Short mmCIF file of C-alpha atoms in Angstrom, two decimals:
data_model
loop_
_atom_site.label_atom_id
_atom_site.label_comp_id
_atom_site.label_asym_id
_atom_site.label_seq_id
_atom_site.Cartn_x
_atom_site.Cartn_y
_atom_site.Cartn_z
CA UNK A 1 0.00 0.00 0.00
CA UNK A 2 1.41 3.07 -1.01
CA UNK A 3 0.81 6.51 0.87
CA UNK A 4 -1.54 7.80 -1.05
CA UNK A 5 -3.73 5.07 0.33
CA UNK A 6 -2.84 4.84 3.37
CA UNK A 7 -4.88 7.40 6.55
CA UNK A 8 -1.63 8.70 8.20
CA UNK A 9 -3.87 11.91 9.73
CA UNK A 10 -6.91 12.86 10.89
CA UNK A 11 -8.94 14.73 8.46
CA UNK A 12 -6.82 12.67 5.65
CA UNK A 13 -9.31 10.27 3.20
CA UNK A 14 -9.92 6.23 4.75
CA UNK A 15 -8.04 3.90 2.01
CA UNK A 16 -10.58 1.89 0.34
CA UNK A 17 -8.70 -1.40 1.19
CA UNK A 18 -9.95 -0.58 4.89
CA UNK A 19 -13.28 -1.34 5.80
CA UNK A 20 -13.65 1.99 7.49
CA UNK A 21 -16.08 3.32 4.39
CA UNK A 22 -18.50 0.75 4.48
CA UNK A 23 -18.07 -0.47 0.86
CA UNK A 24 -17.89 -4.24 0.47
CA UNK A 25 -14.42 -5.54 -0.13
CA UNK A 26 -13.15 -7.61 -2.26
CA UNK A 27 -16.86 -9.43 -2.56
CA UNK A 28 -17.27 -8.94 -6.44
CA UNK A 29 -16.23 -11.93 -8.47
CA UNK A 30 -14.24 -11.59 -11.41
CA UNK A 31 -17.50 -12.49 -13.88
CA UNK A 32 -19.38 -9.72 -11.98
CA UNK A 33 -15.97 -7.18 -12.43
CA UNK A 34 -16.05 -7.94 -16.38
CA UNK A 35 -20.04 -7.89 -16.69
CA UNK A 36 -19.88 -4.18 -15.46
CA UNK A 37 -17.93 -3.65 -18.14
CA UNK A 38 -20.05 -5.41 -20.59
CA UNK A 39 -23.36 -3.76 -19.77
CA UNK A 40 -21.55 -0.52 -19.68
CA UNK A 41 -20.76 -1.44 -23.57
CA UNK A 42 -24.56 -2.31 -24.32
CA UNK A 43 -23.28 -4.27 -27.45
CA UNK A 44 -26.93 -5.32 -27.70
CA UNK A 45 -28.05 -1.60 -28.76
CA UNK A 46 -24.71 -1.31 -30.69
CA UNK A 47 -25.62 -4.29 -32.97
CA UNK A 48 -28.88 -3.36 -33.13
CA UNK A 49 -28.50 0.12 -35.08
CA UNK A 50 -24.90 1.25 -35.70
CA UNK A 51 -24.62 -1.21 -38.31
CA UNK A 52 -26.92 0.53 -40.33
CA UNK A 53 -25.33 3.73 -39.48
CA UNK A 54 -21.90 2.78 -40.80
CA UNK A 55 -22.94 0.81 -44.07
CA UNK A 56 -23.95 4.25 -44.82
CA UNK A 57 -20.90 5.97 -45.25
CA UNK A 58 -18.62 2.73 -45.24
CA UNK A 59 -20.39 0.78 -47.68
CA UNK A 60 -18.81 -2.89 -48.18
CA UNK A 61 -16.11 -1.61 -45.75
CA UNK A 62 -18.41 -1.01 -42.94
CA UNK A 63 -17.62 -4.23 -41.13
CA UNK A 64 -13.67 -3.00 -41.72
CA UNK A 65 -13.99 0.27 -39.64
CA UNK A 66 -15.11 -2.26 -36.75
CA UNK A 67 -11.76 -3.07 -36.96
CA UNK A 68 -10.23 0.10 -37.02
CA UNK A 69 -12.13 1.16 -34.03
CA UNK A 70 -11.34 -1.70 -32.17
CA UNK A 71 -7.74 -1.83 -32.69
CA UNK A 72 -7.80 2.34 -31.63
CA UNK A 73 -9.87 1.08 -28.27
CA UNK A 74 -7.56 -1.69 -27.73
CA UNK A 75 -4.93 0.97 -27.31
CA UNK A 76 -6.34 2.96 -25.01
CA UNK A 77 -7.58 -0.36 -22.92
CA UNK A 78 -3.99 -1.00 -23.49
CA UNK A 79 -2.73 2.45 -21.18
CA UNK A 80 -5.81 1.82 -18.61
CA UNK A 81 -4.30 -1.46 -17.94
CA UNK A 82 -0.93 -0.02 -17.43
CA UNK A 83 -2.57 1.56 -14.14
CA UNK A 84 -5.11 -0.83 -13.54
CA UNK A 85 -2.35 -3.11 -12.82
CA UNK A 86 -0.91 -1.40 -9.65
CA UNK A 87 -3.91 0.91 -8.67
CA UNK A 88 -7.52 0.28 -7.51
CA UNK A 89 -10.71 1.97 -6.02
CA UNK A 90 -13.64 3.46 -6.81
CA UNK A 91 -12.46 6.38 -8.58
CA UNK A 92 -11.53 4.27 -12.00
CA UNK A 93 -9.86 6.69 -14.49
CA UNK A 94 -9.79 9.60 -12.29
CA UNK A 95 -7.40 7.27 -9.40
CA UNK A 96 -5.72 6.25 -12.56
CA UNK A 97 -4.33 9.87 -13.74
CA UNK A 98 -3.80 10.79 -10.51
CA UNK A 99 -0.36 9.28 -10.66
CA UNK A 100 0.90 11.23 -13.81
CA UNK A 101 -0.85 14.22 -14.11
CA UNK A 102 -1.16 15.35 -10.30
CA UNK A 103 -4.40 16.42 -8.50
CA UNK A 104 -5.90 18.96 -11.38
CA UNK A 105 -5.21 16.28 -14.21
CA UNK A 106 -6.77 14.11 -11.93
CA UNK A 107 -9.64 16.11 -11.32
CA UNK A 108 -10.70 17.12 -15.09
CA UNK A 109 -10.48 13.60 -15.53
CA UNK A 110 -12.90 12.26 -12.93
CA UNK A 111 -15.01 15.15 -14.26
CA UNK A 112 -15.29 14.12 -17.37
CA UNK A 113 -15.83 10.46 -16.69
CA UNK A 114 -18.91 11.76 -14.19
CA UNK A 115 -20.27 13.83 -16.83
CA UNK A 116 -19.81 11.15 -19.49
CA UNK A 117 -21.78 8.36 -16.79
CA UNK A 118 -24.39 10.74 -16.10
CA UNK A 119 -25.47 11.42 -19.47
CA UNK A 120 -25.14 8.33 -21.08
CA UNK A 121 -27.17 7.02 -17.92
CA UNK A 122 -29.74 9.61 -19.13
CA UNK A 123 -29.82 8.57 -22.77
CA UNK A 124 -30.12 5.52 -22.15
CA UNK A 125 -32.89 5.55 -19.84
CA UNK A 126 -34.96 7.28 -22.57
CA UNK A 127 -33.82 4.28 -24.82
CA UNK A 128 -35.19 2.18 -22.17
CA UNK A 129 -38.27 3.49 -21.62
CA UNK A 130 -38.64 3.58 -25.68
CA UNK A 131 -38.44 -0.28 -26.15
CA UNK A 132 -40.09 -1.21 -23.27
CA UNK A 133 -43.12 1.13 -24.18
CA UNK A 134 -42.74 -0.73 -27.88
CA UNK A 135 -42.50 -4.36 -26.37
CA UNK A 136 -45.52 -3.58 -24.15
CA UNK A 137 -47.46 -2.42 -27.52
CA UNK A 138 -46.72 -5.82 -29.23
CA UNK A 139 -48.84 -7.56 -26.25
CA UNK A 140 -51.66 -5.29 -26.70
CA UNK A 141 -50.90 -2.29 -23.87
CA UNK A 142 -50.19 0.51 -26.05
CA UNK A 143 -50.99 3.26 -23.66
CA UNK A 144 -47.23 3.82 -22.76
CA UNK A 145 -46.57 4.72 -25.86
CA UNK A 146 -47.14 8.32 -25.88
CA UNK A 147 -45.21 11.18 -23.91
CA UNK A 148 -46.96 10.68 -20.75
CA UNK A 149 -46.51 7.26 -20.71
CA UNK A 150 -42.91 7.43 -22.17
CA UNK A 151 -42.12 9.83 -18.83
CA UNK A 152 -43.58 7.46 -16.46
CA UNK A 153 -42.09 4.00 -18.41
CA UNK A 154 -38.67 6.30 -17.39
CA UNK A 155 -39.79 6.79 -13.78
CA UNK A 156 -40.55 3.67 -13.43
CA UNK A 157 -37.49 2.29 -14.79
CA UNK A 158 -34.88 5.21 -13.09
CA UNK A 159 -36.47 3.75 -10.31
CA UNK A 160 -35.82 -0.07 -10.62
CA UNK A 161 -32.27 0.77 -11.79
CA UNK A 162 -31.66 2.79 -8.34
CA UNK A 163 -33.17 0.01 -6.27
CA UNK A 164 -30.97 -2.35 -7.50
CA UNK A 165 -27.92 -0.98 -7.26
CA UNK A 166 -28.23 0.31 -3.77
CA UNK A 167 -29.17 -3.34 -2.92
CA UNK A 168 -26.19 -4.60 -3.53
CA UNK A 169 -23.47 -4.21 -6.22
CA UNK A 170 -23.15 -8.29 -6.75
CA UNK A 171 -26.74 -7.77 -7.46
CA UNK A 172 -26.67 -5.26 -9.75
CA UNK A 173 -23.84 -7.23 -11.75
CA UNK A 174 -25.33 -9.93 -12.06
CA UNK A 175 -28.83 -8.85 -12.82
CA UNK A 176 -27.03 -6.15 -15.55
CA UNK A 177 -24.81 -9.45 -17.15
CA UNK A 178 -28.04 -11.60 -17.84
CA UNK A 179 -30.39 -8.43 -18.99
CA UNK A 180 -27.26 -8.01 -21.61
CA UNK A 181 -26.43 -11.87 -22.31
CA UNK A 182 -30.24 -12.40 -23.04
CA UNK A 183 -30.67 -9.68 -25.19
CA UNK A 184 -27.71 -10.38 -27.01
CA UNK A 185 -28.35 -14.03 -27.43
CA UNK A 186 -31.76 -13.18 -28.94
CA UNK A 187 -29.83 -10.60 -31.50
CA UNK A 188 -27.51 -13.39 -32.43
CA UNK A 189 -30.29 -15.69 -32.71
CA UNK A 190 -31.65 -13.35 -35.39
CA UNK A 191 -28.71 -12.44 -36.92
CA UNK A 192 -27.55 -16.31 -37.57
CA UNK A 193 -30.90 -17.23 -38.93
CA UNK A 194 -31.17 -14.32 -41.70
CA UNK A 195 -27.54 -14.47 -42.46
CA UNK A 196 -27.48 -18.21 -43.13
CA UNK A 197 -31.01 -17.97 -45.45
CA UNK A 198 -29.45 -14.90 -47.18
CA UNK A 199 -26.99 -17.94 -48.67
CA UNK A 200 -24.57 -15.10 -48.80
CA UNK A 201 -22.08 -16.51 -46.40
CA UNK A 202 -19.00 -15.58 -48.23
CA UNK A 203 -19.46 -12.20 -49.11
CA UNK A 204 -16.80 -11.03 -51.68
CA UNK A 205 -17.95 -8.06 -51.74
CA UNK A 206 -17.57 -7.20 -48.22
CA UNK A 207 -14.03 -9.27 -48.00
CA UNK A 208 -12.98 -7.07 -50.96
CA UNK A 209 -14.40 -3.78 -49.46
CA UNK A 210 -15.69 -3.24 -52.78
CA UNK A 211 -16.49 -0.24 -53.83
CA UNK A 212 -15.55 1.68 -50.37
CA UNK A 213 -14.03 4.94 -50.34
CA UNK A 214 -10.85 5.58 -47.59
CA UNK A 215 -12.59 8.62 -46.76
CA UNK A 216 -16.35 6.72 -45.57
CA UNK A 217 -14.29 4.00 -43.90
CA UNK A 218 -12.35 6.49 -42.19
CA UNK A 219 -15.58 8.45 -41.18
CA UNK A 220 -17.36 4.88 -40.09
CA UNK A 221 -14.54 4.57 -37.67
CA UNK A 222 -15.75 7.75 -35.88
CA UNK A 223 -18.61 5.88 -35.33
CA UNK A 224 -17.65 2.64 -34.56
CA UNK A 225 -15.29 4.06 -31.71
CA UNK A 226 -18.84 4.96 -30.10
CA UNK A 227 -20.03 1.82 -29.59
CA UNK A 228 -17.07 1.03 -27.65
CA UNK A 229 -17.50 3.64 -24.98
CA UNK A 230 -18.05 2.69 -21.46
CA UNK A 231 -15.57 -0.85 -21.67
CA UNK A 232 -13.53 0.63 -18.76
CA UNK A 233 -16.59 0.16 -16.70
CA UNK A 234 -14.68 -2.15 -14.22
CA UNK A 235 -12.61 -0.33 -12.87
CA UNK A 236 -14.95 1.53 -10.72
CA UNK A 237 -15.24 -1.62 -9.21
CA UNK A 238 -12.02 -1.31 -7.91
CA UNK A 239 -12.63 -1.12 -4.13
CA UNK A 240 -15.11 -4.48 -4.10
CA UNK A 241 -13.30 -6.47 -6.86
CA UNK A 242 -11.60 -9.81 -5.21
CA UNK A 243 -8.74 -9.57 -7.24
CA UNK A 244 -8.83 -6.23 -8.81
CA UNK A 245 -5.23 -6.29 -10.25
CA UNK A 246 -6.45 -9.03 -12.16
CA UNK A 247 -10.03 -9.01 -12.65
CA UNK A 248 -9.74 -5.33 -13.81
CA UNK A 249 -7.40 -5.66 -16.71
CA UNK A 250 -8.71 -8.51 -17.79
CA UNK A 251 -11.94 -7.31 -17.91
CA UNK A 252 -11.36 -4.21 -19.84
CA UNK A 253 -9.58 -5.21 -22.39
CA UNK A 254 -12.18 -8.51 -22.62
CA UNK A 255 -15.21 -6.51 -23.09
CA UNK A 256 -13.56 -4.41 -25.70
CA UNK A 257 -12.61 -7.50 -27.94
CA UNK A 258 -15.64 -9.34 -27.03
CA UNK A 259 -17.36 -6.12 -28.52
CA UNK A 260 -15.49 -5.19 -31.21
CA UNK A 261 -15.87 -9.19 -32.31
CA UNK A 262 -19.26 -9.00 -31.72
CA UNK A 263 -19.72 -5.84 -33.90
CA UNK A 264 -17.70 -7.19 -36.58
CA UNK A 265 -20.04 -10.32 -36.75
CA UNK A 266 -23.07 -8.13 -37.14
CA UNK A 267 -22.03 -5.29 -39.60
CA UNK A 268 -21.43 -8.16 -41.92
CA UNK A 269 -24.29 -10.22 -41.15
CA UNK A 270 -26.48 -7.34 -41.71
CA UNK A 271 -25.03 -6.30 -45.19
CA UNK A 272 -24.96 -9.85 -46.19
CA UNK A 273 -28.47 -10.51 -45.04
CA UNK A 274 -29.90 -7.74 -46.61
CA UNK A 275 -28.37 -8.35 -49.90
CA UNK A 276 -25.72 -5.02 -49.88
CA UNK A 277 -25.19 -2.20 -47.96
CA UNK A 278 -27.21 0.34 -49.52
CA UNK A 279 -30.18 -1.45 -48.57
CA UNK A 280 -28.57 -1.78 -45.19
CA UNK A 281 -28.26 1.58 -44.90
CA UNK A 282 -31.56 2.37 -46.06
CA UNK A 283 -33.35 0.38 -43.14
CA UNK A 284 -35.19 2.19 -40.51
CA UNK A 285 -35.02 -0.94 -37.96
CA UNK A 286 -32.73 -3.53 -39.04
CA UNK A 287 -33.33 -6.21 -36.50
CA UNK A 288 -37.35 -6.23 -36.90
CA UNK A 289 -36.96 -6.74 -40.71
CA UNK A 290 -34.15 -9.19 -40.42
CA UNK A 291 -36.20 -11.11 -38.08
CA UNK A 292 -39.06 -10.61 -40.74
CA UNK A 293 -36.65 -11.94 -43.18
CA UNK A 294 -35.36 -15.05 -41.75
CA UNK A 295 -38.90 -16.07 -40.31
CA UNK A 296 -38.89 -14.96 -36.71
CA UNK A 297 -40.78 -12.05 -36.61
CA UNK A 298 -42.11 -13.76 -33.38
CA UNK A 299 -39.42 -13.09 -31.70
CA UNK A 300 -40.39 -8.97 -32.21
CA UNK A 301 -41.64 -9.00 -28.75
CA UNK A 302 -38.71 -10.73 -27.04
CA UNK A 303 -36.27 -8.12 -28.90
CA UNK A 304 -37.81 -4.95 -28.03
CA UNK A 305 -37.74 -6.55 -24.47
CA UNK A 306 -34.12 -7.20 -24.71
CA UNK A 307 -33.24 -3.59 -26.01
CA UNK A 308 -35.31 -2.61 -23.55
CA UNK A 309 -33.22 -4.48 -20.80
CA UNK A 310 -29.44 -3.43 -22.44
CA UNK A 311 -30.64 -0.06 -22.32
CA UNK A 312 -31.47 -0.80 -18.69
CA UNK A 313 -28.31 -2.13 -17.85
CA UNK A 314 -26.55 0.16 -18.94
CA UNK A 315 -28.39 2.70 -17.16
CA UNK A 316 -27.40 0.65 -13.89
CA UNK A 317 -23.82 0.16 -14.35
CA UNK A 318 -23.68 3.99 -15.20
CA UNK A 319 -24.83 5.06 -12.12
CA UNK A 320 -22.37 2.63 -10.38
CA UNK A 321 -19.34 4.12 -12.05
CA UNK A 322 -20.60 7.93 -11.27
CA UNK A 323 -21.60 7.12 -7.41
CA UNK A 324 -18.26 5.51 -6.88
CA UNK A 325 -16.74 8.54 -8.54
CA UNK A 326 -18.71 11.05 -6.07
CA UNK A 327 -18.09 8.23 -2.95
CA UNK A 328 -14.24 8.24 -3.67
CA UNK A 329 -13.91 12.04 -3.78
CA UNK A 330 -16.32 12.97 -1.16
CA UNK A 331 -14.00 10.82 1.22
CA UNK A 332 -10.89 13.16 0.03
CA UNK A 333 -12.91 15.92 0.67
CA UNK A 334 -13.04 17.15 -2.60
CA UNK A 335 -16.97 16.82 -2.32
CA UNK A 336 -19.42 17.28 -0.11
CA UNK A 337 -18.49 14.05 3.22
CA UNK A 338 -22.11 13.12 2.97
CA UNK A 339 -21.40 11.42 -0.38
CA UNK A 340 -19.08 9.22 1.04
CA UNK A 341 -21.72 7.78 3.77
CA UNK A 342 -22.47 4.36 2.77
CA UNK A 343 -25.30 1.86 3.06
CA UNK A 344 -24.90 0.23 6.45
CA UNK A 345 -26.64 -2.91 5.26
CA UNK A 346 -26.02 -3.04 1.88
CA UNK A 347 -22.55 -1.78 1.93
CA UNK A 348 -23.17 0.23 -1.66
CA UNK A 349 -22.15 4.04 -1.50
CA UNK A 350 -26.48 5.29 -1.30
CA UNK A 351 -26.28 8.64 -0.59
CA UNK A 352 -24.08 8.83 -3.61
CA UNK A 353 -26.40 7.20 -5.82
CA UNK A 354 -29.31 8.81 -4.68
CA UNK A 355 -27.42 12.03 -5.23
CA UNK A 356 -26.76 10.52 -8.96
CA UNK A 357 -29.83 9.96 -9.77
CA UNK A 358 -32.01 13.27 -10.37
CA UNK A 359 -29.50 13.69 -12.86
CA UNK A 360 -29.59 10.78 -14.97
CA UNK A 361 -33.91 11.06 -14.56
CA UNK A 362 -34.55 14.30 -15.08
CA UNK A 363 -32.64 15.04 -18.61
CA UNK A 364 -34.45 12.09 -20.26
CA UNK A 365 -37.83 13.40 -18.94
CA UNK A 366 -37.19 17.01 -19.85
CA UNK A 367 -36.09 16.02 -22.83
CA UNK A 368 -38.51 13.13 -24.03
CA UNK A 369 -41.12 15.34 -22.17
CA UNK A 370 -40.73 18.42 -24.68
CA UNK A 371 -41.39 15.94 -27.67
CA UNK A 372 -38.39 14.54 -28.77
CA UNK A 373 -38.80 11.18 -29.81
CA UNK A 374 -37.31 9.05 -27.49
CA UNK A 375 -34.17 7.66 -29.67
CA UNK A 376 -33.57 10.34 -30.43
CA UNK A 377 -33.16 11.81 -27.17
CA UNK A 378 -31.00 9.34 -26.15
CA UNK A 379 -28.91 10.16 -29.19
CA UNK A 380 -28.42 13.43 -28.66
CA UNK A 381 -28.32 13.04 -24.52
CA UNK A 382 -25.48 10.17 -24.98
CA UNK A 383 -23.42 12.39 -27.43
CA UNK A 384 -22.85 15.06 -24.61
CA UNK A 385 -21.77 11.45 -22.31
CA UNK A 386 -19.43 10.39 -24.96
CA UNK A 387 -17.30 13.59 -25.27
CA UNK A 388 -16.55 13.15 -21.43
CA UNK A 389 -15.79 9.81 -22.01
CA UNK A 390 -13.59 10.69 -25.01
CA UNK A 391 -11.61 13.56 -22.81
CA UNK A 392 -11.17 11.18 -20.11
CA UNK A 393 -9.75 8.41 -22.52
CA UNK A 394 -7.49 10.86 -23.99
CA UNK A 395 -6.13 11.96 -20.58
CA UNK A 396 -5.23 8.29 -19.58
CA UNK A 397 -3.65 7.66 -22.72
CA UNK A 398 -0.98 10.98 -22.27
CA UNK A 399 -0.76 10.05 -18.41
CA UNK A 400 0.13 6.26 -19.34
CA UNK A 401 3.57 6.97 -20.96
CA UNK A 402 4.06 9.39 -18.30
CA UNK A 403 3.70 7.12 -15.33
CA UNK A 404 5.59 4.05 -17.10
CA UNK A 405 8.83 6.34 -17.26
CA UNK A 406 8.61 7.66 -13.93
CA UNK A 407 8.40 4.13 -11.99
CA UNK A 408 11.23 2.63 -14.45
CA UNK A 409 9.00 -0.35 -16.07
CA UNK A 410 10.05 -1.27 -19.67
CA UNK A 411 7.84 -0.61 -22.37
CA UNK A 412 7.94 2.91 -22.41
CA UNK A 413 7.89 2.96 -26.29
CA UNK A 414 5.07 0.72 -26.54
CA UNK A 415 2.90 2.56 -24.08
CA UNK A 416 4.00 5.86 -26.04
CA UNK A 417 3.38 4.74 -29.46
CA UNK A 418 0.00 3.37 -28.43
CA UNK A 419 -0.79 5.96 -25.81
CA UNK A 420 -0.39 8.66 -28.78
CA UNK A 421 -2.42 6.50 -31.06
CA UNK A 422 -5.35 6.37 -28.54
CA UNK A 423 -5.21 9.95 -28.16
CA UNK A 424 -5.11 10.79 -31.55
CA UNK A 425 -7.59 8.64 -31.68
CA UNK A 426 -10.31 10.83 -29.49
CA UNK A 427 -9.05 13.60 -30.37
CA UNK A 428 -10.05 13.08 -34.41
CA UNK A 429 -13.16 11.46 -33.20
CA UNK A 430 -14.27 14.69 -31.58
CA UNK A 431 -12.96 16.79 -34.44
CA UNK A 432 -15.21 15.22 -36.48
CA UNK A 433 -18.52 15.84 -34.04
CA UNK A 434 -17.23 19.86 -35.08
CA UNK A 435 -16.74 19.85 -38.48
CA UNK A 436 -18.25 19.82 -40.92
CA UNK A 437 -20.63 20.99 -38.53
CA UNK A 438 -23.88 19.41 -37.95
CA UNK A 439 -27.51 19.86 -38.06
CA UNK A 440 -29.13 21.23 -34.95
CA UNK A 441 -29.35 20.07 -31.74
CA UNK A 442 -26.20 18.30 -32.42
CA UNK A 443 -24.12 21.50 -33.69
CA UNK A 444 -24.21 22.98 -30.10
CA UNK A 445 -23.97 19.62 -28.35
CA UNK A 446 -20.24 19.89 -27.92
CA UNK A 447 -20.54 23.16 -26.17
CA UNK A 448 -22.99 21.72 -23.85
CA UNK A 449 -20.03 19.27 -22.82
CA UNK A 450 -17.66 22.12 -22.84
CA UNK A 451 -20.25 24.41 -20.70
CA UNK A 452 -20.24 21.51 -17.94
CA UNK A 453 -16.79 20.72 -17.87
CA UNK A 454 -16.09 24.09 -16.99
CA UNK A 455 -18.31 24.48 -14.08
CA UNK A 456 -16.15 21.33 -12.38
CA UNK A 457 -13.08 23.19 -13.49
CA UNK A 458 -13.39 26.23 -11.72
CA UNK A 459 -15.58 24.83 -8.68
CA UNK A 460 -12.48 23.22 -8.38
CA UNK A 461 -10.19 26.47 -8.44
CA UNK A 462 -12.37 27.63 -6.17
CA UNK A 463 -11.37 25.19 -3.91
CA UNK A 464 -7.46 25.07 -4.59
CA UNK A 465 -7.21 28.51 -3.53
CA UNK A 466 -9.68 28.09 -0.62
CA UNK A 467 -8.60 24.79 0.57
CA UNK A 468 -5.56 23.96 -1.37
CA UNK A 469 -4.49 21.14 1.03
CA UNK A 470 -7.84 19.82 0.06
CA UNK A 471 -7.50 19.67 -3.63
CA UNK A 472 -4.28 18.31 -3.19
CA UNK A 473 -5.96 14.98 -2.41
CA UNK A 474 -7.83 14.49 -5.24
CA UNK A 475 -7.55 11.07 -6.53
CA UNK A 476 -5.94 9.59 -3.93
CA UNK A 477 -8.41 7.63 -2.54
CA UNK A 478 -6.72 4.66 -4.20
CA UNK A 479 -5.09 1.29 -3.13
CA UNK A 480 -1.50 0.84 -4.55
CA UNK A 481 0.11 -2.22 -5.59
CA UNK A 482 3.40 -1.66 -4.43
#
């Protein structure tokens, strides 16, 4: 245990290997550490639409800037390991920076990462609400399916996903892993049935990338990089994990292949199935005219309901990773010590979580509640999440290198070469949400991000000025492997 860690003082932040802040210990199996990474992912919803999207500008290649993204995610899983190896807690990427880029690295970091939980939480409780509403309709109870019941479907659901993970955080694991494993089961189940009646099983056209530009494959890859956001989910876990130095590499990098294969299985299922990818791209829901296709349309019901449950579980393991966030800094002080109170029965950090939730309810009812239509409120509520997931990425990725050189490990250049790639990586990706610049809502979406971040940023200059041997903590609330 290094210092940082360790409560030398009164007044100095309890190390989360102690069982002074009430948080369960090492009681989360290594499944239940990588299926908080996996619901985080939602591959389910992923397969389900973001094929279509990149056939669209991909074409034959769509399946190709799968690839691409996952290799550019594989690098930046590649510099979270690097910390994940000898630092855990519930603080995730923020802990992680910590060591390279001191408290205010630190700090923009976690900030980021809460913004980016908190608003994909949001988006994709609206999601949620969306396919439940639709499954519902398919059994004859269609009065959900207009605003007011949309609002109260995400009540209602907010509401389960709180429950849950105050319970217990094995709980909410486990109950996240099968809502994802059944709905992607049922997707593959669909996707295997259409693909192999399509008789198009070796594709030439999709092996050849014919008639792709570099440009749309390029531009898919934006996209696909999306789908991968939230694999790090694990390492909030950090604190609970049985063998985090383990389970938490492992895990991250796992989810992001077992997504990225996943994805790669899909894109070209779908184009094959559907006989090309204009007529891909064309499709306004893929997996209910696949499942048309290949003579399941029976299953409609039991897909909505699975949709309806990724969206769900992702909803859940977002508001673990942004209550852990608020737990580990309220017990450095950097926010408010009731955060860091938790459950004395359940061991979970409530207060936090309850504190966590108005915001992940109340921009998906403001939002469906003016009229949007629900996806695409959880498009345009996710994109804000994934720019503070993309700023947090690309902080780890330029604190990686960093770190390596100053404890002396080798593979320095490695960790450079891919640290710069994952950077580069975000950095294009959110380049590319700018210019050229998009349609409203989504041209000012990026300044809603910006507008946020900010507020964290000078609350907390505020308080190094006020309290600077406060701030000076931040991100320490960590347990070292020495």
């Amino acid at each position: 245990m290094s210092t940082a860690g360790k409560q030398a003082a009164p007044g100095k932040p309890a190390s989360p290997g102690k069982p002074a802040d009430g948080l369960a210990h090492r009681s989360v199996s290594t499944f239940e550490v990588g299926a908080q990474s996996v619901a985080n992912v939602a591959p389910s919803a992923v397969i389900a639409f973001a094929p279509a999207s990149m056939a669209a500008s991909a074409g034959n290649g769509a399946w190709f800037s799968f690839l691409l993204a996952m290799a550019a995610v594989l690098a930046i899983a590649y510099c979270i390991c690097v910390f994940a190896r000898r630092r855990a807690g519930v603080g995730s990427l923020y802990a992680f920076s910590r060591l390279s880029l001191g408290p205010s690295g630190s700090f923009v970091t976690g900030w980021a990462l809460l913004i980016g939980a908190v608003c994909i939480g949001s988006g994709s409780l609206a999601g949620a609400g969306y396919y439940t509403a639709r499954a519902l309709d398919q059994i004859g109870i269609g009065i959900f399916t207009g605003i007011p019941g949309q609002i109260l479907l995400d009540l209602l659901l907010a509401a389960v996903a709180i429950r849950l993970t105050i319970a217990s955080v094995r709980t909410a694991a486990r109950v996240a892993s099968v809502l994802e494993v059944v709905s992607i089961v049922l997707i593959v189940v669909v996707l295997v049935a259409a693909f192999f009646k399509s008789g198009n099983i070796i594709d030439t056209e999709q092996l050849t990338l014919s008639g792709s530009t570099l440009d749309g494959v390029v531009f898919a890859v934006v996209l696909g990089v999306l789908g991968f956001v939230g694999f790090e989910g694990a390492a909030s876990l950090g604190a609970e994990a049985t063998d985090p130095y383990k389970a938490i590499p492992r895990s991250v990098m796992g989810s992001a292949v077992l997504a990225g294969v996943l994805y790669m299985f899909a894109t070209y299922a779908q184009v094959a199935a559907f006989g090309g990818a204009d007529a891909l791209a064309q499709s306004s829901d893929p997996m209910d005219e696949l499942a048309e296709l290949s003579g399941l349309g029976f299953l409609k019901f039991f897909l909505h309901a699975g949709f309806a449950a990724s969206f769900v579980a992702v909803v859940m393991a977002c508001i673990t990773v942004a209550a852990r966030l608020l737990f580990g800094m309220a017990k450095e002080g950097v926010m408010p010590a009731r955060l860091g109170v938790a459950h004395p029965r359940h061991r979970t950090p409530s207060v936090a979580i309850w504190a966590v939730a108005p915001f992940v309810a109340v921009p998906a009812v403001l939002v469906v509640g003016a009229g949007t239509a629900p996806l695409d409120a959880t498009s345009y509520i996710d994109t804000i999440g994934v720019f503070g997931y993309m700023l947090s990425y690309t902080l780890v990725c330029l604190a990686a290198p960093l770190f390596v050189r100053r404890i002396g490990t080798r593979g320095l250049l490695v960790t450079w070469s891919l640290g710069l790639i994952g950077a580069a990586a975000m950095i294009y990706v959110f380049y590319r949400n700018l210019w050229p610049v998009p349609a409203w809502p989504l041209n000012v979406l990026p300044y809603v991000f910006v507008g946020a971040l900010v507020v964290g940023i000078v609350g907390f200059a505020v308080l190094r000025i006020r309290r600077p041997e406060v701030a000076e903590r931040a991100g320490t609330f960590a347990d070292d492997l020495d």
